Each structure stands twice: as structure tokens, then as C-alpha cells.
PDB file of C-alpha atoms in Angstrom:
ATOM      1  CA  MET R   1       0.000   0.000   0.000  1.00  0.00           C
ATOM      2  CA  ASN R   2       1.238   3.497  -0.780  1.00  0.00           C
ATOM      3  CA  SER R   3       2.228   5.198   2.481  1.00  0.00           C
ATOM      4  CA  PHE R   4       0.851   8.510   1.182  1.00  0.00           C
ATOM      5  CA  ASP R   5      -2.603   6.944   0.716  1.00  0.00           C
ATOM      6  CA  SER R   6      -2.535   5.201   4.117  1.00  0.00           C
ATOM      7  CA  ASN R   7      -2.728   8.447   6.111  1.00  0.00           C
ATOM      8  CA  PRO R   8      -5.933  10.317   5.251  1.00  0.00           C
ATOM      9  CA  ALA R   9      -5.287  13.013   7.863  1.00  0.00           C
ATOM     10  CA  THR R  10      -1.988  13.914   6.181  1.00  0.00           C
ATOM     11  CA  ASN R  11      -3.634  13.827   2.758  1.00  0.00           C
ATOM     12  CA  SER R  12      -6.357  16.205   3.974  1.00  0.00           C
ATOM     13  CA  LEU R  13      -3.802  18.627   5.395  1.00  0.00           C
ATOM     14  CA  ILE R  14      -1.753  18.683   2.199  1.00  0.00           C
ATOM     15  CA  SER R  15      -4.901  19.135   0.120  1.00  0.00           C
ATOM     16  CA  SER R  16      -6.200  22.028   2.248  1.00  0.00           C
ATOM     17  CA  GLU R  17      -2.852  23.838   2.056  1.00  0.00           C
ATOM     18  CA  ALA R  18      -2.734  23.370  -1.716  1.00  0.00           C
ATOM     19  CA  ASP R  19      -6.282  24.693  -2.122  1.00  0.00           C
ATOM     20  CA  SER R  20      -5.695  27.776   0.038  1.00  0.00           C
ATOM     21  CA  GLN R  21      -4.866  30.819  -2.077  1.00  0.00           C
ATOM     22  CA  ARG R  22      -3.488  33.695  -0.039  1.00  0.00           C
ATOM     23  CA  THR R  23      -1.310  36.709  -0.694  1.00  0.00           C
ATOM     24  CA  LEU R  24       1.403  36.115   1.879  1.00  0.00           C
ATOM     25  CA  TYR R  25       3.323  39.132   0.636  1.00  0.00           C
ATOM     26  CA  PRO R  26       2.835  41.381  -2.395  1.00  0.00           C
ATOM     27  CA  TYR R  27       4.491  40.482  -5.704  1.00  0.00           C
ATOM     28  CA  VAL R  28       3.415  43.034  -8.325  1.00  0.00           C
ATOM     29  CA  THR R  29       2.506  46.355  -6.744  1.00  0.00           C
ATOM     30  CA  GLY R  30       1.401  49.844  -7.699  1.00  0.00           C
ATOM     31  CA  THR R  31       2.350  52.968  -5.804  1.00  0.00           C
ATOM     32  CA  SER R  32       0.457  56.128  -4.796  1.00  0.00           C
ATOM     33  CA  VAL R  33      -3.086  57.184  -5.681  1.00  0.00           C
ATOM     34  CA  VAL R  34      -4.123  60.809  -5.127  1.00  0.00           C
ATOM     35  CA  GLY R  35      -7.735  62.015  -5.037  1.00  0.00           C
ATOM     36  CA  ILE R  36      -9.283  65.472  -4.630  1.00  0.00           C
ATOM     37  CA  LYS R  37     -12.669  67.116  -4.682  1.00  0.00           C
ATOM     38  CA  TYR R  38     -13.048  70.015  -7.089  1.00  0.00           C
ATOM     39  CA  LYS R  39     -15.908  72.429  -7.731  1.00  0.00           C
ATOM     40  CA  ASP R  40     -18.031  70.051  -9.811  1.00  0.00           C
ATOM     41  CA  GLY R  41     -16.892  66.565  -8.839  1.00  0.00           C
ATOM     42  CA  ILE R  42     -14.011  64.231  -8.020  1.00  0.00           C
ATOM     43  CA  LEU R  43     -10.573  63.761  -9.591  1.00  0.00           C
ATOM     44  CA  LEU R  44      -8.314  60.736  -9.087  1.00  0.00           C
ATOM     45  CA  ALA R  45      -4.761  60.314 -10.393  1.00  0.00           C
ATOM     46  CA  ALA R  46      -2.227  57.481 -10.341  1.00  0.00           C
ATOM     47  CA  ASP R  47       0.764  56.433 -12.374  1.00  0.00           C
ATOM     48  CA  MET R  48       0.604  53.238 -14.441  1.00  0.00           C
ATOM     49  CA  GLY R  49       3.678  51.442 -13.146  1.00  0.00           C
ATOM     50  CA  GLY R  50       3.657  47.911 -11.775  1.00  0.00           C
ATOM     51  CA  SER R  51       6.721  46.909  -9.755  1.00  0.00           C
ATOM     52  CA  TYR R  52       7.889  43.315  -9.416  1.00  0.00           C
ATOM     53  CA  GLY R  53       9.774  43.737  -6.176  1.00  0.00           C
ATOM     54  CA  SER R  54      12.044  46.708  -6.818  1.00  0.00           C
ATOM     55  CA  THR R  55      11.954  46.204 -10.600  1.00  0.00           C
ATOM     56  CA  LEU R  56       9.618  48.392 -12.673  1.00  0.00           C
ATOM     57  CA  ARG R  57       8.286  45.453 -14.659  1.00  0.00           C
ATOM     58  CA  TYR R  58       5.028  46.831 -16.118  1.00  0.00           C
ATOM     59  CA  LYS R  59       4.366  50.315 -17.514  1.00  0.00           C
ATOM     60  CA  SER R  60       0.655  50.197 -18.444  1.00  0.00           C
ATOM     61  CA  VAL R  61      -1.186  48.964 -15.341  1.00  0.00           C
ATOM     62  CA  GLU R  62      -4.571  50.650 -14.873  1.00  0.00           C
ATOM     63  CA  ARG R  63      -5.214  51.143 -11.170  1.00  0.00           C
ATOM     64  CA  LEU R  64      -8.182  53.507 -11.495  1.00  0.00           C
ATOM     65  CA  LYS R  65     -11.572  52.028 -12.400  1.00  0.00           C
ATOM     66  CA  PRO R  66     -15.228  53.114 -12.517  1.00  0.00           C
ATOM     67  CA  VAL R  67     -17.637  51.343 -10.141  1.00  0.00           C
ATOM     68  CA  GLY R  68     -21.301  51.388 -11.102  1.00  0.00           C
ATOM     69  CA  LYS R  69     -22.935  54.663 -12.147  1.00  0.00           C
ATOM     70  CA  HIS R  70     -21.557  57.041  -9.544  1.00  0.00           C
ATOM     71  CA  SER R  71     -18.186  55.902  -8.213  1.00  0.00           C
ATOM     72  CA  LEU R  72     -14.487  55.671  -9.023  1.00  0.00           C
ATOM     73  CA  ILE R  73     -11.900  53.517  -7.277  1.00  0.00           C
ATOM     74  CA  GLY R  74      -8.113  53.678  -7.178  1.00  0.00           C
ATOM     75  CA  ALA R  75      -5.742  51.200  -5.568  1.00  0.00           C
ATOM     76  CA  SER R  76      -2.132  50.982  -4.525  1.00  0.00           C
ATOM     77  CA  GLY R  77      -0.553  47.733  -3.410  1.00  0.00           C
ATOM     78  CA  GLU R  78      -0.860  44.214  -4.817  1.00  0.00           C
ATOM     79  CA  ILE R  79      -2.400  44.212  -8.324  1.00  0.00           C
ATOM     80  CA  SER R  80      -3.902  40.710  -8.089  1.00  0.00           C
ATOM     81  CA  ASP R  81      -5.685  41.631  -4.848  1.00  0.00           C
ATOM     82  CA  PHE R  82      -7.087  44.727  -6.575  1.00  0.00           C
ATOM     83  CA  GLN R  83      -8.416  42.466  -9.317  1.00  0.00           C
ATOM     84  CA  GLU R  84     -10.110  40.369  -6.614  1.00  0.00           C
ATOM     85  CA  ILE R  85     -11.654  43.516  -5.121  1.00  0.00           C
ATOM     86  CA  MET R  86     -12.976  44.471  -8.564  1.00  0.00           C
ATOM     87  CA  ARG R  87     -14.619  41.034  -8.810  1.00  0.00           C
ATOM     88  CA  TYR R  88     -16.306  41.675  -5.446  1.00  0.00           C
ATOM     89  CA  LEU R  89     -17.520  45.060  -6.676  1.00  0.00           C
ATOM     90  CA  ASP R  90     -18.759  43.667  -9.995  1.00  0.00           C
ATOM     91  CA  ASP R  91     -20.851  41.138  -8.049  1.00  0.00           C
ATOM     92  CA  LEU R  92     -22.109  43.886  -5.727  1.00  0.00           C
ATOM     93  CA  ILE R  93     -23.187  46.154  -8.599  1.00  0.00           C
ATOM     94  CA  LEU R  94     -24.774  43.247 -10.491  1.00  0.00           C
ATOM     95  CA  SER R  95     -26.746  42.214  -7.400  1.00  0.00           C
ATOM     96  CA  ASP R  96     -27.878  45.817  -6.879  1.00  0.00           C
ATOM     97  CA  ASN R  97     -28.936  46.181 -10.530  1.00  0.00           C
ATOM     98  CA  MET R  98     -30.988  42.982 -10.347  1.00  0.00           C
ATOM     99  CA  TRP R  99     -33.383  44.679  -7.915  1.00  0.00           C
ATOM    100  CA  ASP R 100     -34.323  47.075 -10.754  1.00  0.00           C
ATOM    101  CA  ASP R 101     -35.870  49.478  -8.227  1.00  0.00           C
ATOM    102  CA  GLY R 102     -34.653  52.716  -9.796  1.00  0.00           C
ATOM    103  CA  ASN R 103     -31.984  53.158  -7.135  1.00  0.00           C
ATOM    104  CA  SER R 104     -28.253  52.534  -7.430  1.00  0.00           C
ATOM    105  CA  LEU R 105     -25.330  52.355  -5.031  1.00  0.00           C
ATOM    106  CA  GLY R 106     -23.488  55.616  -4.508  1.00  0.00           C
ATOM    107  CA  PRO R 107     -19.848  56.181  -3.528  1.00  0.00           C
ATOM    108  CA  LYS R 108     -20.622  56.319   0.214  1.00  0.00           C
ATOM    109  CA  GLU R 109     -22.316  52.899   0.112  1.00  0.00           C
ATOM    110  CA  VAL R 110     -19.475  51.371  -1.916  1.00  0.00           C
ATOM    111  CA  HIS R 111     -16.901  52.865   0.465  1.00  0.00           C
ATOM    112  CA  ASN R 112     -18.739  51.435   3.487  1.00  0.00           C
ATOM    113  CA  TYR R 113     -18.838  48.036   1.777  1.00  0.00           C
ATOM    114  CA  LEU R 114     -15.076  48.141   1.141  1.00  0.00           C
ATOM    115  CA  THR R 115     -14.302  49.048   4.763  1.00  0.00           C
ATOM    116  CA  ARG R 116     -16.198  45.923   5.878  1.00  0.00           C
ATOM    117  CA  VAL R 117     -14.452  43.732   3.285  1.00  0.00           C
ATOM    118  CA  MET R 118     -10.959  44.949   4.214  1.00  0.00           C
ATOM    119  CA  TYR R 119     -11.569  44.665   7.965  1.00  0.00           C
ATOM    120  CA  ASN R 120     -13.149  41.219   7.573  1.00  0.00           C
ATOM    121  CA  ARG R 121     -10.153  39.919   5.625  1.00  0.00           C
ATOM    122  CA  ARG R 122      -7.771  41.436   8.149  1.00  0.00           C
ATOM    123  CA  ASN R 123      -9.546  39.587  10.964  1.00  0.00           C
ATOM    124  CA  LYS R 124      -9.069  36.317   9.074  1.00  0.00           C
ATOM    125  CA  PHE R 125      -5.310  37.037   8.906  1.00  0.00           C
ATOM    126  CA  ASN R 126      -5.697  36.977   5.130  1.00  0.00           C
ATOM    127  CA  PRO R 127      -5.707  40.672   4.180  1.00  0.00           C
ATOM    128  CA  LEU R 128      -6.088  42.157   0.742  1.00  0.00           C
ATOM    129  CA  TRP R 129      -2.785  44.017   0.346  1.00  0.00           C
ATOM    130  CA  ASN R 130      -4.219  47.279  -0.940  1.00  0.00           C
ATOM    131  CA  SER R 131      -4.917  50.834   0.118  1.00  0.00           C
ATOM    132  CA  LEU R 132      -7.991  52.108  -1.700  1.00  0.00           C
ATOM    133  CA  VAL R 133      -9.373  55.517  -2.667  1.00  0.00           C
ATOM    134  CA  LEU R 134     -13.096  55.679  -3.409  1.00  0.00           C
ATOM    135  CA  GLY R 135     -14.847  58.783  -4.732  1.00  0.00           C
ATOM    136  CA  GLY R 136     -17.828  59.872  -6.743  1.00  0.00           C
ATOM    137  CA  VAL R 137     -20.859  62.095  -7.119  1.00  0.00           C
ATOM    138  CA  LYS R 138     -24.484  61.132  -6.488  1.00  0.00           C
ATOM    139  CA  ASN R 139     -27.476  63.487  -6.390  1.00  0.00           C
ATOM    140  CA  GLY R 140     -25.056  66.405  -6.593  1.00  0.00           C
ATOM    141  CA  GLN R 141     -23.201  65.302  -3.443  1.00  0.00           C
ATOM    142  CA  LYS R 142     -19.455  64.755  -3.725  1.00  0.00           C
ATOM    143  CA  TYR R 143     -17.820  61.988  -1.717  1.00  0.00           C
ATOM    144  CA  LEU R 144     -14.165  61.032  -1.300  1.00  0.00           C
ATOM    145  CA  GLY R 145     -12.746  58.483   1.134  1.00  0.00           C
ATOM    146  CA  THR R 146      -9.978  55.983   1.637  1.00  0.00           C
ATOM    147  CA  VAL R 147      -9.520  52.625   3.364  1.00  0.00           C
ATOM    148  CA  SER R 148      -6.303  50.782   4.258  1.00  0.00           C
ATOM    149  CA  MET R 149      -5.531  47.062   4.103  1.00  0.00           C
ATOM    150  CA  ILE R 150      -6.560  46.643   7.763  1.00  0.00           C
ATOM    151  CA  GLY R 151      -9.818  48.566   7.444  1.00  0.00           C
ATOM    152  CA  VAL R 152      -8.751  52.017   8.697  1.00  0.00           C
ATOM    153  CA  HIS R 153     -10.916  54.483   6.796  1.00  0.00           C
ATOM    154  CA  TYR R 154     -11.865  58.164   6.654  1.00  0.00           C
ATOM    155  CA  GLU R 155     -13.462  60.759   4.389  1.00  0.00           C
ATOM    156  CA  ASP R 156     -11.776  64.032   3.400  1.00  0.00           C
ATOM    157  CA  ASN R 157     -11.552  66.725   0.724  1.00  0.00           C
ATOM    158  CA  HIS R 158      -8.280  65.230  -0.515  1.00  0.00           C
ATOM    159  CA  VAL R 159      -6.769  61.803   0.146  1.00  0.00           C
ATOM    160  CA  ALA R 160      -3.681  59.868  -0.900  1.00  0.00           C
ATOM    161  CA  THR R 161      -2.164  56.431  -0.430  1.00  0.00           C
ATOM    162  CA  GLY R 162       1.419  55.215  -0.090  1.00  0.00           C
ATOM    163  CA  PHE R 163       4.144  57.833  -0.501  1.00  0.00           C
ATOM    164  CA  GLY R 164       1.433  60.270  -1.511  1.00  0.00           C
ATOM    165  CA  ASN R 165       0.420  60.512   2.162  1.00  0.00           C
ATOM    166  CA  HIS R 166       3.830  61.990   2.962  1.00  0.00           C
ATOM    167  CA  LEU R 167       4.713  63.877  -0.224  1.00  0.00           C
ATOM    168  CA  ALA R 168       1.472  64.873  -1.955  1.00  0.00           C
ATOM    169  CA  ARG R 169      -0.836  65.741   0.937  1.00  0.00           C
ATOM    170  CA  PRO R 170       1.381  68.601   2.235  1.00  0.00           C
ATOM    171  CA  LEU R 171       1.011  70.185  -1.224  1.00  0.00           C
ATOM    172  CA  LEU R 172      -2.728  69.602  -1.163  1.00  0.00           C
ATOM    173  CA  ARG R 173      -3.064  71.156   2.304  1.00  0.00           C
ATOM    174  CA  ASP R 174      -1.343  74.295   0.992  1.00  0.00           C
ATOM    175  CA  GLU R 175      -2.991  74.611  -2.432  1.00  0.00           C
ATOM    176  CA  TRP R 176      -6.346  72.828  -2.383  1.00  0.00           C
ATOM    177  CA  ARG R 177      -9.482  74.947  -2.154  1.00  0.00           C
ATOM    178  CA  GLU R 178     -13.153  74.130  -2.409  1.00  0.00           C
ATOM    179  CA  ASN R 179     -13.858  76.054  -5.608  1.00  0.00           C
ATOM    180  CA  LEU R 180     -11.100  74.531  -7.755  1.00  0.00           C
ATOM    181  CA  THR R 181     -12.053  74.317 -11.421  1.00  0.00           C
ATOM    182  CA  PHE R 182     -11.496  71.109 -13.371  1.00  0.00           C
ATOM    183  CA  GLU R 183      -8.413  72.544 -15.086  1.00  0.00           C
ATOM    184  CA  GLU R 184      -6.928  73.781 -11.799  1.00  0.00           C
ATOM    185  CA  GLY R 185      -7.600  70.392 -10.209  1.00  0.00           C
ATOM    186  CA  VAL R 186      -5.784  68.566 -12.991  1.00  0.00           C
ATOM    187  CA  ILE R 187      -2.811  70.963 -12.704  1.00  0.00           C
ATOM    188  CA  LEU R 188      -2.666  70.386  -8.933  1.00  0.00           C
ATOM    189  CA  LEU R 189      -2.735  66.603  -9.370  1.00  0.00           C
ATOM    190  CA  GLU R 190      -0.015  66.817 -12.029  1.00  0.00           C
ATOM    191  CA  LYS R 191       2.129  68.780  -9.572  1.00  0.00           C
ATOM    192  CA  CYS R 192       1.613  66.090  -6.919  1.00  0.00           C
ATOM    193  CA  MET R 193       2.433  63.288  -9.353  1.00  0.00           C
ATOM    194  CA  ARG R 194       5.565  65.132 -10.514  1.00  0.00           C
ATOM    195  CA  VAL R 195       6.847  65.334  -6.923  1.00  0.00           C
ATOM    196  CA  LEU R 196       6.099  61.617  -6.477  1.00  0.00           C
ATOM    197  CA  LEU R 197       7.951  60.812  -9.704  1.00  0.00           C
ATOM    198  CA  TYR R 198      11.020  62.661  -8.401  1.00  0.00           C
ATOM    199  CA  ARG R 199      10.963  61.006  -4.968  1.00  0.00           C
ATOM    200  CA  ASP R 200       9.341  57.578  -5.332  1.00  0.00           C
ATOM    201  CA  ARG R 201      11.443  54.961  -7.081  1.00  0.00           C
ATOM    202  CA  SER R 202       8.304  52.936  -7.950  1.00  0.00           C
ATOM    203  CA  ALA R 203       6.629  55.784  -9.859  1.00  0.00           C
ATOM    204  CA  VAL R 204       6.692  56.120 -13.662  1.00  0.00           C
ATOM    205  CA  ASN R 205       6.023  59.092 -15.934  1.00  0.00           C
ATOM    206  CA  LYS R 206       2.821  57.653 -17.405  1.00  0.00           C
ATOM    207  CA  LEU R 207      -0.327  58.820 -15.641  1.00  0.00           C
ATOM    208  CA  GLN R 208      -3.984  57.893 -15.484  1.00  0.00           C
ATOM    209  CA  VAL R 209      -6.543  60.509 -14.432  1.00  0.00           C
ATOM    210  CA  LEU R 210     -10.256  59.814 -13.868  1.00  0.00           C
ATOM    211  CA  PHE R 211     -12.994  62.256 -12.984  1.00  0.00           C
ATOM    212  CA  SER R 212     -16.573  61.894 -11.804  1.00  0.00           C
ATOM    213  CA  LEU R 213     -19.018  64.695 -12.653  1.00  0.00           C
ATOM    214  CA  CYS R 214     -22.691  64.259 -11.742  1.00  0.00           C
ATOM    215  CA  GLY R 215     -22.507  60.520 -12.411  1.00  0.00           C
ATOM    216  CA  ILE R 216     -20.335  60.858 -15.544  1.00  0.00           C
ATOM    217  CA  HIS R 217     -17.006  58.997 -15.472  1.00  0.00           C
ATOM    218  CA  ASN R 218     -14.184  59.738 -17.886  1.00  0.00           C
ATOM    219  CA  SER R 219     -10.404  59.535 -18.159  1.00  0.00           C
TER     220      SER R 219
END
């Protein structure tokens, strides 16, 4: 008799470990995301680099995505975990649309959902290795928030992840104002991303910018 087959407990343990898919540490990562409110909506910006360890392996990674009719999301951290989060959100939006009740999830609801997902995974010691920025406009109300990989979350007029927390937010505290026009908002984000490019080794000079304006998403 095969000794491997004679011990079902060992077989079960090996099988369960093989079936378990966890991000034990990040492999391919993206760096900072910066988000601001401007006069008419929300602006998000991120570079398109994907680092394999300390190597800038990918130069066209999209880390900003629309979510439903009203929201935008941006992610730094592990790219595969961000793809998993997008699958969660696709299921959430599909389930919401199936009610066909004339209502749709806004950015605040999506942000609250993400805080529960991130905190739940943290409590299972199987976190999603991302820091997320979630913003949007619904019924004329602007919303911008962030959530970390352990579920720490807040809402503000401008947010940033990664190095952006240390390098971009001081600029935003000095230069952001409530009545920024779209053009001024883009210029301010470009200034932040330029500073990050100079100081962050994981940043690249190829940017993605998304805006939300009364439920309209564009890039």
C-alpha cells in the first residue's frame, strides 16, 4: 500500500494547504493614488507602473476604475488583490442592478462596503494588500474616502495612499481649495504626481486621471 494513501489526515492537510490561495506578501505592486474634490466633482490620479519587487516590470497597469454609475476607485498595493476587489464590486453592482428598483449604489455605500471587506479579511489574517481611494458624485453630493488594508478608513476633501500621504498631501493642504475648477484640479494633481515621480522609485512618468461629474465617469 502506498504510504501517502494510508494516512488520510496527512492527505487532507496537504490538500487544504494546496487549495488555500493567499497573498502572503505582495508580488506586483502599484504605488500612490491621489484624489481630490473640485468644484463640480471628483478627480483621481495614479501612475501606471507595476513593480515586481524593486523592478519596474510593467508600464501600463490601470489602477483607477469606474464602479457602477456614480463611483471611481483607485488602488495601490498588490495588483492581483485589486483584481479580486474588482470582482467583489462587480458582483455587488450586479446584485444591486438585479433589484431594478430605480436606485443605485453611490460612492458612500461602496466605500462602506469596502471598509467591511478589508476589515473582515484582516480579521481572518488573510488581508487584501491594498490601500484604496473611493470617490464619486451622487445626487449632486461629492464623496471622497480611503480605506487601508486593515480597514482604517476616513473621508476628506483630498486623500492619498502610499508615498502620496507623505509627499502629496502637504502640497494639497497648501494649495487645495473648495472652488477649484477642473483645469486647476488637474494641474494640482499633475504637480503632486511630478513630486512623487522625483521622490518615489516605484513611480513612472505615465499617468492615469479619472474624474466623476454628476454621475459621468471619464479619463
